Coordinates of C-alpha atoms in Angstrom, one line a residue:
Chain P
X19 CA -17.0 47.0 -23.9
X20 CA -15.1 49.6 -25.4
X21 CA -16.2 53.4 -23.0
X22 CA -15.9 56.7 -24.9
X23 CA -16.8 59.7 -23.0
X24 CA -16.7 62.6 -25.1
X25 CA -16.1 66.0 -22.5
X26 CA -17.3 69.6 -24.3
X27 CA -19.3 72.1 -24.7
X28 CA -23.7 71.5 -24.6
X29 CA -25.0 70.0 -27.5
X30 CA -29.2 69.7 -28.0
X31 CA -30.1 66.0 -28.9
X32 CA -30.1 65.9 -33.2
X33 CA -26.4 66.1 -32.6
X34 CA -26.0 63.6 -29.5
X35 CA -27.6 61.3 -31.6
X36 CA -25.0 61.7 -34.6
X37 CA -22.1 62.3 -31.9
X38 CA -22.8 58.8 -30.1
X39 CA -23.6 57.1 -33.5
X40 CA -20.6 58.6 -35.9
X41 CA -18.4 57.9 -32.8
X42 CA -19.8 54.3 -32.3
X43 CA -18.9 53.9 -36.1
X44 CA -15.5 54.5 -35.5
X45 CA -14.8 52.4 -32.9
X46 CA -16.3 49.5 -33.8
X47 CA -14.6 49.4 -36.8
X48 CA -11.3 49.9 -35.2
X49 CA -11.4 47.6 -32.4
X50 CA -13.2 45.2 -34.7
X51 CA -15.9 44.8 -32.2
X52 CA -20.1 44.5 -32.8
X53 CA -21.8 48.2 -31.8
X54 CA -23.6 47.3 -29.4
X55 CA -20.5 46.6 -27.5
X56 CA -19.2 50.3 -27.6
X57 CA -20.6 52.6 -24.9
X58 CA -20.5 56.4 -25.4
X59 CA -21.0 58.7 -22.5
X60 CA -21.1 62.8 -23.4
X61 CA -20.7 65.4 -20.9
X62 CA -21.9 68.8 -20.9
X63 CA -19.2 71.5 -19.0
X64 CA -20.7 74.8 -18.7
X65 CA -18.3 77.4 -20.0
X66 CA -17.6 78.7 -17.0
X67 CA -16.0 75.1 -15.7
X68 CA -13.7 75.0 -18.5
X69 CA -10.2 77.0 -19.1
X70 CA -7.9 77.3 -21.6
X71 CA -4.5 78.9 -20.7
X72 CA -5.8 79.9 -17.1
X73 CA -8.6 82.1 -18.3
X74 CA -12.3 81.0 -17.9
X75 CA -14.1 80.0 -21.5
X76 CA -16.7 82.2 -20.1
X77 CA -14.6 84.6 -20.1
X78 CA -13.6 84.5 -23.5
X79 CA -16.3 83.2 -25.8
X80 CA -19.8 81.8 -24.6
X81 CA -19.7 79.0 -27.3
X82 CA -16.1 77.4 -27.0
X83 CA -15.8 74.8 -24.1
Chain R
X19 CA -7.2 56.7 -0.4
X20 CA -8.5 54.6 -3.4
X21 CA -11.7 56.1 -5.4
X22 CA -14.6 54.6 -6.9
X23 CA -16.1 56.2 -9.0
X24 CA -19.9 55.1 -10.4
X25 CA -21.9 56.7 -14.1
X26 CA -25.3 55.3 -14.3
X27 CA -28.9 56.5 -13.9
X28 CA -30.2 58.6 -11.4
X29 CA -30.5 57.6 -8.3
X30 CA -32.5 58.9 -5.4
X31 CA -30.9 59.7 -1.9
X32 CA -31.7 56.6 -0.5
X33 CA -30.3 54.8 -2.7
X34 CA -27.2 57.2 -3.1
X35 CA -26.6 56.3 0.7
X36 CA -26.9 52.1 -0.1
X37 CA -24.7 52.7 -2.8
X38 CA -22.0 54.3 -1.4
X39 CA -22.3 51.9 1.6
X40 CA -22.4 48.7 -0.3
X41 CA -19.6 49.6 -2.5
X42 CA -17.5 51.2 0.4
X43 CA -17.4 48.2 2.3
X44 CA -16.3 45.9 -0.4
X45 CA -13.6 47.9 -1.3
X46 CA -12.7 48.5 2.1
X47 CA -12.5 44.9 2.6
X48 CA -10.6 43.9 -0.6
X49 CA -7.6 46.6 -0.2
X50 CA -7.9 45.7 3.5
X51 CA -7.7 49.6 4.5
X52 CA -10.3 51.4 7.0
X53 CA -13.6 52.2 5.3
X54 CA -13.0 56.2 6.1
X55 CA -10.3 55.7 3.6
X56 CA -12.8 55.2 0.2
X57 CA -14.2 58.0 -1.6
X58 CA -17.1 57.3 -3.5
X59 CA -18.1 59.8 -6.4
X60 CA -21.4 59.0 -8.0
X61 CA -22.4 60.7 -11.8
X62 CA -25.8 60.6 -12.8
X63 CA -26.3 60.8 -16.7
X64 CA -29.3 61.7 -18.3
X65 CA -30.3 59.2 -20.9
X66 CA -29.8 61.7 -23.7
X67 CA -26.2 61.3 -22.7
X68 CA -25.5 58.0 -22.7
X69 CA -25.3 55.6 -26.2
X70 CA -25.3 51.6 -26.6
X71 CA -24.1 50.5 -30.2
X72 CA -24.8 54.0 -31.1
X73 CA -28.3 54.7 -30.0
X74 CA -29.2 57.0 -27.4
X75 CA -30.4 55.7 -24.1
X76 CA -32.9 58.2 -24.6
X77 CA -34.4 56.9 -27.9
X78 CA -34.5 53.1 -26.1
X79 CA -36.2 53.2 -22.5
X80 CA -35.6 55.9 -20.7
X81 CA -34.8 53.8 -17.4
X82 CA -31.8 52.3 -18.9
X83 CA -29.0 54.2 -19.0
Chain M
X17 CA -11.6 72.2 -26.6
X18 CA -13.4 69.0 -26.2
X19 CA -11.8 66.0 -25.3
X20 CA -12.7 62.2 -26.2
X21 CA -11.4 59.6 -24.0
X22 CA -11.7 56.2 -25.4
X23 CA -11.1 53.3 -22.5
X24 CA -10.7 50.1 -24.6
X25 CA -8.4 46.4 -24.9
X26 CA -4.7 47.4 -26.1
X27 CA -4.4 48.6 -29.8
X28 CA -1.1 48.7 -32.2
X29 CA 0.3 52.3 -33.3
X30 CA -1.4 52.2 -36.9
X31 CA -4.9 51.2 -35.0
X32 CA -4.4 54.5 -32.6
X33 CA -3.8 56.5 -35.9
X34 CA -7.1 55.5 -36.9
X35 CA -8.8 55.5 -33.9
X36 CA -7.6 59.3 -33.0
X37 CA -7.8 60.4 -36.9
X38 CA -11.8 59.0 -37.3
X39 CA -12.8 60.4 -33.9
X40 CA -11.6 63.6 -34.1
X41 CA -13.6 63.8 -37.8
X42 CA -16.6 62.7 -36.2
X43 CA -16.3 65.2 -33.3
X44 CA -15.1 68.4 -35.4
X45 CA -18.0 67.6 -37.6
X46 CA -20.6 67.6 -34.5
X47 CA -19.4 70.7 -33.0
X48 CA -18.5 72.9 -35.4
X49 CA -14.8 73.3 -34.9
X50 CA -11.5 72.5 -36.3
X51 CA -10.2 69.6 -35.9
X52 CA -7.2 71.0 -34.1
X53 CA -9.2 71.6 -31.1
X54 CA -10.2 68.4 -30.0
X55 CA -7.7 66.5 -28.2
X56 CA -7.7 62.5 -28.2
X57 CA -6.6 59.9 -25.0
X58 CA -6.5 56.5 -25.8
X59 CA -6.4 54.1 -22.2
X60 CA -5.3 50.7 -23.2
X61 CA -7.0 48.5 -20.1
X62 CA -5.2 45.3 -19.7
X63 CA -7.6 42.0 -19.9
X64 CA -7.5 41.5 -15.7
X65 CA -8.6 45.2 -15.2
X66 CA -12.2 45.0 -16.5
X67 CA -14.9 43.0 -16.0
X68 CA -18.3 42.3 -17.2
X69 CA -21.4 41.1 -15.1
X70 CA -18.6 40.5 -11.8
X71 CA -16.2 38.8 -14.0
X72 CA -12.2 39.8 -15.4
X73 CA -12.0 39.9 -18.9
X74 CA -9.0 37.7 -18.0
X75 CA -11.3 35.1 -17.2
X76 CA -13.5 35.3 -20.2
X77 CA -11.9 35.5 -23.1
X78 CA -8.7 37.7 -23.6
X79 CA -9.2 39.9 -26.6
X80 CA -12.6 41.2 -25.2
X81 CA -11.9 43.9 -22.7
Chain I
X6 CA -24.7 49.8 -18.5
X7 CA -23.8 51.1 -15.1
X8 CA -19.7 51.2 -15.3
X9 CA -17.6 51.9 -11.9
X10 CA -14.0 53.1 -12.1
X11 CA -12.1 52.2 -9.0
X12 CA -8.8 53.7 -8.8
X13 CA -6.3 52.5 -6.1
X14 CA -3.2 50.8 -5.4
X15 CA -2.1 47.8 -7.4
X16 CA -3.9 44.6 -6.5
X17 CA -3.3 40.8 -7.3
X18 CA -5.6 38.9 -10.0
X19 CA -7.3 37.1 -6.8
X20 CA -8.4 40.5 -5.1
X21 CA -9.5 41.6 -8.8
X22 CA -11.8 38.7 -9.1
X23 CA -13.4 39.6 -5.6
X24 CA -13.3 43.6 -6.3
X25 CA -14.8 43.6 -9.5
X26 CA -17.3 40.5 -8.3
X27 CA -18.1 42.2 -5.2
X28 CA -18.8 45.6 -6.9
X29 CA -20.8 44.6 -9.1
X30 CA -23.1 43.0 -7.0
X31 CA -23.9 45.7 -4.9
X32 CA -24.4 47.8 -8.1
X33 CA -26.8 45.7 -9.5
X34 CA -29.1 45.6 -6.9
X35 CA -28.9 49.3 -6.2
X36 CA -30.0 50.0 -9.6
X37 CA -31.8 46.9 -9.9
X38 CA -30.2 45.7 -12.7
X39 CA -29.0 42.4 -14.2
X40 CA -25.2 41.9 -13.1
X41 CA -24.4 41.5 -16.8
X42 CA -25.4 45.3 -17.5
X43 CA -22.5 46.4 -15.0
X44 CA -19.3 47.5 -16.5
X45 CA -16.2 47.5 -13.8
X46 CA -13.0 49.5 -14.9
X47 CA -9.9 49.2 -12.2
X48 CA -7.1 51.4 -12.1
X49 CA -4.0 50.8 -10.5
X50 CA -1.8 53.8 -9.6
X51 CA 1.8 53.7 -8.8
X52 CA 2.5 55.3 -5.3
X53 CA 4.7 58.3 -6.6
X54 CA 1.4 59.3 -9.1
X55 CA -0.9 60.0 -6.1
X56 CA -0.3 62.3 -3.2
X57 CA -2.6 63.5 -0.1
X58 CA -2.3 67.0 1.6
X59 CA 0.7 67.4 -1.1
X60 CA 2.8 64.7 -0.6
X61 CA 3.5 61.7 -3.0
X62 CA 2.1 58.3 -1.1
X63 CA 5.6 57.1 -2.5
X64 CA 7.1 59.4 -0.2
X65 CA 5.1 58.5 3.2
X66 CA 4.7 54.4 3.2
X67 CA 4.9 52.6 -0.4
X68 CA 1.2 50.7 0.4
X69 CA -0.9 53.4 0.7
X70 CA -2.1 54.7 -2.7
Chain C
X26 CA -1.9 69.2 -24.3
X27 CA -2.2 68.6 -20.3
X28 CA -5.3 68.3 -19.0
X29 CA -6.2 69.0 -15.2
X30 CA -9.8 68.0 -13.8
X31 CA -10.8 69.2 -10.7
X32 CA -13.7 67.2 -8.9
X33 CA -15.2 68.9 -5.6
X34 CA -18.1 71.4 -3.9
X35 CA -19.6 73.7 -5.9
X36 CA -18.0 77.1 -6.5
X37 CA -18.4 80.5 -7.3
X38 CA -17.2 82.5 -10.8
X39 CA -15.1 84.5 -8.8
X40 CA -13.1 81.4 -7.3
X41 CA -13.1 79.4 -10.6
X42 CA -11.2 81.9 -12.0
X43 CA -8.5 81.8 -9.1
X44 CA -8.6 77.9 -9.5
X45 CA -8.3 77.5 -13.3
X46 CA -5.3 80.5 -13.3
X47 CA -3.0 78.8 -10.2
X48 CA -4.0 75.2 -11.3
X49 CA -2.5 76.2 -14.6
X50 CA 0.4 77.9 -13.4
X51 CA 1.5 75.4 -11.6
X52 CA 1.7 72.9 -14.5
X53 CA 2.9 75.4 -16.8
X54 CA 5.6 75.8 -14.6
X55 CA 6.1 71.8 -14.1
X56 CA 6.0 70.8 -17.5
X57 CA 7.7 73.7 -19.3
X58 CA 5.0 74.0 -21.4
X59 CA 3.2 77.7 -22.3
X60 CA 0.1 78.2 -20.4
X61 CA -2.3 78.2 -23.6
X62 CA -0.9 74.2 -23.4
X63 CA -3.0 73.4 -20.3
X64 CA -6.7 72.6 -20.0
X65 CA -8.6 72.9 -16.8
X66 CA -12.1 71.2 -15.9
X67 CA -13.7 71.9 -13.2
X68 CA -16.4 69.2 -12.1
X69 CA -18.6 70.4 -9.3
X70 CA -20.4 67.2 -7.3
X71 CA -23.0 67.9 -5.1
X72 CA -22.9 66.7 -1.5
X73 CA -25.4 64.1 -2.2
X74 CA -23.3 62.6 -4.6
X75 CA -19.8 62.1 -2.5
X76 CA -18.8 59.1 0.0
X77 CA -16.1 59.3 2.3
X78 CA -16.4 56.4 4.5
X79 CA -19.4 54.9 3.2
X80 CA -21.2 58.2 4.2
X81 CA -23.0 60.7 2.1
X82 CA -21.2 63.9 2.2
X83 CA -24.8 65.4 2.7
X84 CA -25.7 63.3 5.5
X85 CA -22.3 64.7 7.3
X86 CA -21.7 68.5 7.0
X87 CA -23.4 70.3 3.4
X88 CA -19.6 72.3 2.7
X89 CA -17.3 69.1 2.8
X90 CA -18.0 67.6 -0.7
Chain X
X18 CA -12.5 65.7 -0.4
X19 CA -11.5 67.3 -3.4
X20 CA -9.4 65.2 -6.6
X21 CA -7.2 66.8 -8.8
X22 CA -6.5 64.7 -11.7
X23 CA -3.7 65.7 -14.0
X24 CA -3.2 64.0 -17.7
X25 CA -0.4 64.6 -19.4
X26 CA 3.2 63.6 -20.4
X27 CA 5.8 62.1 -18.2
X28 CA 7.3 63.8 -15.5
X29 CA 10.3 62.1 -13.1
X30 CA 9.4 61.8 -9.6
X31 CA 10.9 65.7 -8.8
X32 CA 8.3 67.2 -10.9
X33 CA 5.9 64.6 -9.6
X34 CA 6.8 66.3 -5.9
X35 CA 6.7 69.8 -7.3
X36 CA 3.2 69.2 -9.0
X37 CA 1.9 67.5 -6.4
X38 CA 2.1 70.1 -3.7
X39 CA 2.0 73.0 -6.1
X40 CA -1.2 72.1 -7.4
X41 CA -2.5 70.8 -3.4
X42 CA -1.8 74.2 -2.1
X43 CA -4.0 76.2 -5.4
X44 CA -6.8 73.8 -4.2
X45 CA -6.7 74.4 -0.5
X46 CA -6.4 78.3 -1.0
X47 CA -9.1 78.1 -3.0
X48 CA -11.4 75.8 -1.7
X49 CA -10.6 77.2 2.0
X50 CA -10.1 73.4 3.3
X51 CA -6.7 72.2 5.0
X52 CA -4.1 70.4 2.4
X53 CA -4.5 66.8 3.8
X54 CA -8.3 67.0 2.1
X55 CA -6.6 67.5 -1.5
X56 CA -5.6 64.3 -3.1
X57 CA -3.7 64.3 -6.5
X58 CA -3.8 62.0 -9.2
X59 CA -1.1 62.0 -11.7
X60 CA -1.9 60.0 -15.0
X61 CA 1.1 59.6 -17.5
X62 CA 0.0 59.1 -21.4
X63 CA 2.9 57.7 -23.9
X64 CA 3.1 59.6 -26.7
X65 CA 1.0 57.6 -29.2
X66 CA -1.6 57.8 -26.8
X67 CA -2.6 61.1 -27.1
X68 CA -3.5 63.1 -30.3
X69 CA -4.4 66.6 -31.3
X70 CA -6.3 67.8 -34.2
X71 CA -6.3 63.7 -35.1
X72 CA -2.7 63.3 -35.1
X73 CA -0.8 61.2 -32.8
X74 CA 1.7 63.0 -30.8
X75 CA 4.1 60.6 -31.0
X76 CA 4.0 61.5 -34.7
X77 CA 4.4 65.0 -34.1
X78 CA 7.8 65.5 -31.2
X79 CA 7.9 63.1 -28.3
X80 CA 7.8 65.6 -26.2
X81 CA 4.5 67.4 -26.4
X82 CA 2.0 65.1 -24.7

């Protein structure tokens, strides 16, 4: 059972849906493996839990955890 | 200090506290170190969040993430 | 820059090319940014590491973790 | 599919077997969940990649990670 | 690419900037790399959801998550 | 009990001592709790593990994990 977890920025749920299902694609054709034996997992960091070079993403743009 | 770490459904606190019990004293047991030595970290996903063979969670049963 | 961890059995160098080279397409497409921000981490889990209903990979069958 | 990631010191295939069985019991009747729906990841960190108050575990007693 | 993830008791702005700007120091310095090289998460768990000792965190003391 | 988990290239066990409590004593300034409550976790990625912008490191310079 193949995990993904995909760590960025909020997304609404038209694009989990092709996240979890273009990244299931992948994977399944890479490890050879059924779908429905690849688990994806996305979370959500608010841009003020996420830094780049020190500095806050909140403090730079709003939209690029 | 080993760490378990558990990404599943929500939970309430009750079961929160079983969980972290149960699983405490396993590992406790297995690595043969005192239970104050486990750390147990539990993640609660929504079911928007979470994908089997590429379909959201969410657009399956909403309990089964 | 979001980052994709994929957890997984062990892959050869050409299958990580793939792997890191489909995901990252998948994942620049969804959020909207190059593909130079997204970062990929492959973790290659040996067969005895995971297991499925309480029972190693190991034990099962050994390409399945 | 409830997964648990313990990470600790290195173990032997036998206390695998009884980790990853033992885990997953408790977790499936927590959740109430069918054991086969419970995913069990284990990491095994060298002593000189974990260190408490500062200090590698490699550097106090080599069994304590 | 290094990537640091913090996992602990909630914080304010104000001390999430002081974390992400030593954390990233520090590894700067270690690896010799240029701060816009390191990543910093920051996941915030609350008390409910930490175990030390088989104990919720919230059933102990609300600050020691 | 906060974790810091760090991902990235390889580091000798010096650096591993100089990371550890560098990034032990950020935490506990920070946080306001005493050093022996940080614990770090140091995870070491080979090169063809990691990729940026969907290219392997290790097919970029073997030294840029």
């Amino acid at each position: 059972m193949p995990i993904i977890t995909i760590s960025g920025p909020a997304l609404d749920v038209e694009h989990k849906r092709e996240m979890a299902s273009g990244l299931t694609k992948i994977a399944s054709e890479v490890y050879g493996r059924p779908p429905h034996h690849i688990i994806v997992i996305i979370h959500e960091n608010p841009p003020e839990n996420v830094a780049i070079g020190g500095a806050l993403v909140a403090d730079r743009r709003p939209d690029s955890a």
